[in-house]
Coordinates of C-alpha atoms in Angstrom, one line a residue:
M1 CA 34.4 -10.3 7.2
T2 CA 32.2 -7.5 5.9
F3 CA 31.1 -7.3 2.2
D4 CA 29.8 -4.0 0.4
C5 CA 26.8 -4.9 -1.6
N6 CA 26.6 -1.5 -3.3
H7 CA 22.8 -1.0 -2.7
M8 CA 21.8 -4.2 -4.4
Q9 CA 17.9 -5.0 -4.1
G10 CA 16.6 -8.3 -3.3
R11 CA 14.8 -10.6 -0.8
Y12 CA 17.1 -13.6 -0.4
V13 CA 20.7 -13.6 0.8
N14 CA 22.6 -16.9 -0.2
I15 CA 26.1 -17.9 1.0
I16 CA 27.5 -20.7 -1.1
N17 CA 30.7 -22.5 -0.8
P18 CA 31.2 -24.0 -4.4
G19 CA 32.7 -27.3 -4.9
V20 CA 32.1 -31.0 -4.1
G21 CA 32.0 -32.3 -0.6
K22 CA 32.3 -28.9 1.0
D23 CA 30.7 -27.8 4.5
V24 CA 29.4 -24.3 5.3
H25 CA 29.9 -23.4 9.1
L26 CA 28.3 -20.0 10.1
C27 CA 28.0 -18.3 13.4
E28 CA 26.1 -15.2 12.6
V29 CA 24.9 -13.5 9.4
K30 CA 24.1 -9.8 9.5
V31 CA 22.5 -8.0 6.6
Y32 CA 22.3 -4.3 6.8
T33 CA 20.2 -2.1 4.8
T34 CA 19.1 1.6 4.5
T35 CA 15.1 2.1 4.3
Q36 CA 14.3 5.0 2.0
L37 CA 11.2 7.0 3.2
T38 CA 10.1 8.7 0.3
G39 CA 6.8 10.8 -0.2
A40 CA 4.8 12.5 2.4
N41 CA 4.2 11.6 6.0
V42 CA 0.5 11.3 6.2
A43 CA 0.4 10.2 9.9
P44 CA -0.4 13.7 11.2
R45 CA -3.7 13.7 9.1
G46 CA -4.9 10.8 11.4
I47 CA -6.6 10.3 14.7
A48 CA -4.7 8.3 17.3
T49 CA -6.0 5.9 20.0
L50 CA -4.6 3.9 22.8
S51 CA -5.8 0.5 24.0
S52 CA -6.4 2.0 27.6
A53 CA -6.0 5.2 29.4
P54 CA -2.7 6.8 28.8
A55 CA 0.1 6.3 31.4
S56 CA -0.2 10.0 32.3
V57 CA -1.6 13.1 30.9
E58 CA 1.7 13.9 29.3
T59 CA 1.8 10.6 27.4
S60 CA -1.6 10.8 25.5
Q61 CA -2.0 9.1 22.1
H62 CA -1.6 12.1 20.0
M63 CA 2.0 12.6 21.2
A64 CA 3.1 9.9 18.8
V65 CA 1.8 12.0 15.9
D66 CA 2.8 15.5 17.0
E67 CA 5.7 15.6 14.6
H68 CA 8.2 16.2 17.5
P69 CA 11.4 14.3 16.6
G70 CA 13.1 14.2 20.0
P71 CA 12.1 11.5 22.7
T72 CA 13.5 12.3 26.2
A73 CA 13.7 10.5 29.4
A74 CA 10.8 12.4 30.7
L75 CA 8.6 11.2 27.8
E76 CA 7.0 14.4 27.2
T77 CA 6.5 13.7 23.6
C78 CA 5.6 9.9 23.8
A79 CA 2.5 8.0 23.8
S80 CA 2.5 5.4 26.5
V81 CA 0.1 2.8 27.8
A82 CA 0.0 1.8 31.3
L83 CA 0.7 -1.9 32.3
Q84 CA -1.9 -4.3 30.6
D85 CA -2.3 -7.4 28.5
N86 CA -1.8 -7.0 24.7
P87 CA -1.4 -3.2 24.6
W88 CA -1.7 -1.2 21.4
W89 CA -1.5 2.3 19.7
R90 CA -3.7 2.8 16.7
L91 CA -3.8 5.5 14.0
D92 CA -6.9 6.2 12.0
L93 CA -5.9 7.8 8.7
R94 CA -9.7 8.5 7.9
N95 CA -9.0 7.5 4.3
I96 CA -7.7 4.5 2.4
Y97 CA -4.0 4.9 1.7
R98 CA -1.5 2.8 -0.3
I99 CA 1.2 2.5 2.5
T100 CA 4.9 1.9 1.4
A101 CA 6.8 2.6 4.7
V102 CA 6.4 3.1 8.4
S103 CA 9.0 4.7 10.8
I104 CA 9.0 4.1 14.5
L105 CA 10.6 6.2 17.0
S106 CA 11.6 4.8 20.5
S107 CA 12.0 6.6 23.6
G108 CA 15.8 6.5 23.8
D109 CA 17.3 6.0 27.0
C110 CA 14.0 5.5 28.8
C111 CA 11.8 2.3 28.1
S112 CA 13.1 1.6 24.7
E113 CA 12.9 -2.0 25.4
Q114 CA 9.0 -1.7 25.6
L115 CA 8.8 -1.7 21.8
D116 CA 10.9 -4.9 21.5
G117 CA 8.5 -7.6 19.8
A118 CA 5.8 -5.0 18.8
E119 CA 4.1 -5.7 15.5
V120 CA 3.3 -2.9 12.9
L121 CA -0.2 -3.8 11.4
I122 CA -1.7 -2.2 8.4
G123 CA -5.2 -2.7 7.0
L124 CA -8.7 -1.8 6.8
S125 CA -9.9 -3.2 10.2
M126 CA -9.8 -1.5 13.6
G127 CA -8.8 -4.6 15.3
V128 CA -5.4 -6.1 15.6
T129 CA -6.0 -8.6 12.7
N130 CA -4.6 -6.6 10.0
Q131 CA -1.6 -7.6 7.8
R132 CA 1.9 -7.4 9.5
C133 CA 4.4 -4.9 7.9
A134 CA 7.1 -5.5 10.5
I135 CA 8.1 -6.9 14.0
I136 CA 10.3 -4.3 16.0
S137 CA 13.6 -5.7 17.2
V138 CA 15.2 -3.1 19.6
S139 CA 18.7 -2.7 19.1
E140 CA 21.2 -1.0 21.5
G141 CA 21.9 2.6 20.6
E142 CA 19.1 2.7 18.0
Q143 CA 16.1 4.9 18.4
K144 CA 14.4 5.0 15.0
Y145 CA 13.3 1.9 13.2
N146 CA 12.4 2.2 9.5
Y147 CA 10.5 -0.5 7.7
Q148 CA 9.4 -1.0 4.0
C149 CA 5.9 -2.5 3.8
G150 CA 6.0 -3.2 0.1
I151 CA 2.7 -1.8 -0.9
M152 CA -0.1 -2.3 1.6
E153 CA -3.5 -0.8 1.5
G154 CA -5.3 0.4 4.6
R155 CA -6.9 3.0 6.8
F156 CA -5.5 1.8 10.2
V157 CA -2.0 1.6 11.4
H158 CA -1.5 -0.3 14.7
V159 CA 1.5 -0.6 16.9
Y160 CA 0.7 -3.8 18.9
L161 CA 2.7 -5.6 21.6
P162 CA 1.3 -9.0 22.2
G163 CA 1.8 -10.6 25.7
L164 CA 0.6 -10.4 29.4
Q165 CA 1.2 -7.3 31.5
K166 CA 3.2 -5.2 29.0
N167 CA 4.0 -1.6 28.9
L168 CA 3.9 0.1 25.4
T169 CA 5.7 3.4 24.9
V170 CA 5.8 5.1 21.2
C171 CA 7.3 8.5 20.7
E172 CA 6.7 9.2 17.0
V173 CA 5.1 7.2 14.2
E174 CA 5.5 8.3 10.6
V175 CA 3.4 6.7 7.8
Y176 CA 4.4 7.1 4.1
G177 CA 2.0 6.5 1.3
T178 CA -0.4 7.9 -1.2
L179 CA -4.3 8.3 -1.0
L180 CA -6.0 5.8 -3.0
E181 CA -8.3 7.4 -5.8
N182 CA -12.0 7.7 -4.8
V183 CA -13.3 6.5 -8.2
A184 CA -16.8 7.3 -7.1
L185 CA -16.3 10.9 -7.8
R186 CA -16.1 10.0 -11.5
G187 CA -19.5 8.3 -11.5
L188 CA -23.4 8.8 -11.3
A189 CA -25.6 8.2 -8.3
F190 CA -29.1 6.9 -8.3
H191 CA -31.5 6.1 -5.4
S192 CA -34.6 4.1 -4.7
S193 CA -37.0 7.0 -3.8
S194 CA -38.9 7.9 -6.9
S195 CA -39.7 11.2 -5.2
L196 CA -36.3 12.6 -5.1
D197 CA -34.5 13.8 -8.3
T198 CA -31.0 12.9 -9.0
S199 CA -29.3 15.9 -7.7
V200 CA -30.1 14.7 -4.3
A201 CA -28.4 11.4 -5.0
S202 CA -25.5 12.9 -6.4
K203 CA -24.7 14.5 -3.0
V204 CA -23.3 11.0 -2.1
I205 CA -20.5 11.2 -4.4
D206 CA -19.6 15.1 -4.3
G207 CA -16.5 14.4 -2.0
D208 CA -17.9 16.0 1.1
Q209 CA -18.4 13.5 4.1
T210 CA -20.4 15.9 6.3
S211 CA -21.9 18.9 4.9
T212 CA -24.0 17.6 1.9
C213 CA -26.2 14.5 2.4
S214 CA -28.9 12.8 0.8
V215 CA -32.3 13.1 3.0
A216 CA -33.3 10.1 5.0
N217 CA -35.6 7.6 3.2
E218 CA -38.7 6.8 5.4
Q219 CA -39.4 3.7 3.4
P220 CA -37.8 0.4 4.6
G221 CA -35.0 -1.2 2.3
P222 CA -33.7 1.8 0.8
W223 CA -30.7 1.7 -1.5
V224 CA -28.3 3.8 -3.2
T225 CA -26.3 2.8 -6.3
V226 CA -23.2 4.4 -7.7
D227 CA -22.5 3.7 -11.4
L228 CA -18.8 3.9 -11.9
L229 CA -19.4 4.1 -15.7
V230 CA -16.7 1.3 -16.2
P231 CA -15.8 -1.6 -14.3
Y232 CA -13.0 -1.3 -11.5
S233 CA -11.2 -3.6 -9.2
V234 CA -12.5 -2.3 -5.9
T235 CA -10.5 -2.6 -2.9
A236 CA -12.7 -0.8 -0.3
V237 CA -15.9 1.1 0.3
Q238 CA -16.3 3.7 2.7
L239 CA -19.7 5.1 4.0
A240 CA -20.2 8.4 5.7
Y241 CA -23.6 8.9 7.5
S242 CA -24.8 12.1 9.4
A243 CA -25.4 10.2 12.4
D244 CA -24.5 6.6 13.9
C245 CA -26.1 4.1 11.4
C246 CA -27.4 0.6 11.2
F247 CA -26.1 -2.6 11.9
R248 CA -27.8 -4.4 9.0
F249 CA -27.0 -3.2 5.5
D250 CA -25.3 -4.9 2.6
V251 CA -22.8 -3.3 0.1
R252 CA -22.4 -5.0 -3.1
V253 CA -19.9 -4.6 -6.2
D254 CA -22.4 -5.6 -9.0
D255 CA -23.9 -8.8 -7.2
T256 CA -21.1 -9.7 -4.8
S257 CA -21.2 -8.4 -1.3
C258 CA -18.3 -6.9 0.5
K259 CA -17.0 -7.7 3.8
V260 CA -18.5 -5.4 6.6
I261 CA -15.7 -4.4 9.1
Y262 CA -16.4 -3.5 12.7
S263 CA -16.1 0.0 13.6
N264 CA -16.9 1.9 16.9
S265 CA -18.1 5.0 15.0
Y266 CA -21.0 3.8 12.8
S267 CA -21.1 7.3 11.2
L268 CA -17.9 6.5 9.0
M269 CA -17.7 2.8 8.1
T270 CA -15.1 1.0 5.9
L271 CA -15.9 -2.3 4.1
D272 CA -13.4 -4.7 2.5
C273 CA -14.2 -5.6 -1.1
G274 CA -11.1 -7.5 -1.8
G275 CA -10.6 -6.5 -5.3
I276 CA -14.0 -7.4 -6.5
V277 CA -14.4 -6.3 -10.2
G278 CA -17.5 -4.5 -11.1
R279 CA -19.1 -1.5 -12.3
Y280 CA -22.1 -0.8 -9.9
V281 CA -21.6 -0.2 -6.1
T282 CA -25.0 -0.5 -4.2
V283 CA -25.6 0.1 -0.6
I284 CA -28.9 -1.7 0.5
H285 CA -30.4 -1.1 4.0
D286 CA -32.9 -3.5 5.5
R287 CA -34.7 -0.7 7.5
V288 CA -35.1 3.1 7.7
A289 CA -31.6 4.6 7.6
P290 CA -30.3 8.1 8.5
P291 CA -29.1 10.5 5.7
L292 CA -26.2 9.1 3.7
C293 CA -23.6 11.8 3.2
E294 CA -20.9 10.1 1.0
V295 CA -20.2 6.8 -0.8
E296 CA -16.4 6.4 -1.3
V297 CA -15.2 3.8 -3.8
Y298 CA -11.4 2.9 -3.7
S299 CA -9.7 1.2 -6.4
T300 CA -6.1 0.0 -6.9
L301 CA -6.2 -0.7 -10.7
E302 CA -7.2 1.3 -13.7
N303 CA -10.7 0.5 -15.2
L304 CA -11.1 -2.8 -17.0
Q305 CA -13.4 -1.6 -19.6
N306 CA -14.4 -3.7 -22.6
I307 CA -13.3 -7.0 -20.7
F308 CA -16.2 -7.4 -18.4
P309 CA -20.0 -7.0 -19.0
Q310 CA -21.4 -3.8 -18.0
L311 CA -24.9 -4.7 -16.9
P312 CA -26.6 -3.0 -13.8
P313 CA -27.4 -5.5 -10.9
P314 CA -31.0 -6.7 -11.3
H315 CA -32.1 -4.9 -8.0
A316 CA -30.9 -1.6 -8.9
F317 CA -33.1 -0.4 -11.7
K318 CA -36.3 -2.1 -11.4
K319 CA -38.2 1.1 -11.4
K320 CA -41.1 2.2 -13.5
T321 CA -42.2 5.7 -14.2
F322 CA -45.8 6.3 -15.4
V323 CA -46.5 9.4 -17.5
R324 CA -50.2 10.4 -18.3
I325 CA -50.6 12.4 -21.5
S326 CA -53.9 14.2 -22.0
A327 CA -54.6 15.9 -25.6
D328 CA -57.4 17.3 -27.6
F329 CA -56.6 15.3 -30.5
D330 CA -56.8 11.4 -31.3
M331 CA -53.7 9.6 -30.0
S332 CA -54.6 6.3 -31.3
D333 CA -53.0 7.0 -34.5
P334 CA -49.6 5.0 -34.5
A335 CA -47.8 7.9 -36.4
V336 CA -48.9 10.3 -33.6
Q337 CA -47.8 7.9 -30.9
Q338 CA -44.4 7.3 -32.5
Q339 CA -43.9 11.1 -32.7
I340 CA -44.7 11.5 -29.0
V341 CA -42.2 8.7 -27.9
S342 CA -39.7 10.3 -30.1
Q343 CA -40.0 13.6 -28.3
L344 CA -39.9 11.8 -24.9
E345 CA -36.9 9.8 -25.9
A346 CA -35.1 13.2 -26.9
K347 CA -35.9 14.7 -23.7
M348 CA -34.5 11.8 -21.7
R349 CA -31.3 12.0 -23.6
D350 CA -30.9 15.7 -23.1
V351 CA -30.8 15.1 -19.3
G352 CA -28.2 12.3 -19.5
I353 CA -30.4 9.3 -19.4
T354 CA -29.7 6.8 -22.1
D355 CA -30.6 3.3 -20.6
F356 CA -34.4 3.3 -20.7
K357 CA -37.4 1.7 -22.6
I358 CA -40.8 3.4 -23.3
N359 CA -43.8 1.5 -23.5
W360 CA -47.1 2.9 -24.8
K361 CA -50.5 1.9 -23.5
M362 CA -54.0 3.4 -24.6
S363 CA -56.9 3.4 -22.1
G364 CA -59.7 1.3 -23.2
Q365 CA -62.5 3.3 -22.1
Q366 CA -61.6 6.8 -23.0
K367 CA -59.2 6.0 -25.9
Q368 CA -56.7 8.0 -24.1
P369 CA -53.1 6.9 -22.8

């Protein structure tokens, strides 16, 4: 028997035999659905990698994102891994996306069974520990498999085939989703070096991962703080350096550390913050670090202002600046001191600095500040 469900949406399918003392005997239940692939295919923007050398020159990793729709028996447009344990194909989208659907194209007449049991994984890690979107079940006569992933956030998409001595062949992978907003672009940046002005710090939130970078800080323990201006629920932080960077550093949202995710390329690193709510994102190095080019902060929720306290982390702004003022008149008069302080406060506000405190101290010997 076949029933038309007229595009009903849901997670559970129940078969009920109403009445008292009834039995239900079923030999097979098949549920057919149409997965709608909406939005843009962002897969061609990424960089593909195989778990080992491709099976041949014609089956390199990039073939699976070449936007060529037609698999052939000769596999000219497919990515293929030679026989090995637990093979995988990985796509690095280079940014954090909210992914809703993935489409996998098999090789058709040749080797389509190699995809059977493969897992589609999405997340922030380069390894095969990310969340699972789907397990591919190959059906006779089918070449294209579409999967709704709900809403999964990630930078990496894996097609992973667990098992010993397996071949993996993927002819095309399409990834549908939208780029998460980099809310750091809305904020302000500060750094630990008192010798550099704020325009240098602002280079880490100008949207350019390669061309504009802050200068290297020769002092150990340098930090950079991005003030998001209001609290956000932070999903991930991405750091771009001008060269391969350091193993030991800490990224905090307010005072809570994010999880460092392993990366083969330490010039672009992603950290999982798991929805930590905060306003200040601080990158702290334990030694001299190469120039930091960009701090990207990705959030899945709108700002949560007026709900959480908006105080800076205690380590971020423990900085004192001393100004020596010389004059040919007596500055011991409190009225004169107040006038000078008022002028300094006005200048600070003119350049956008509002959170500060000015203390006045006179020199005991010369009666000068």
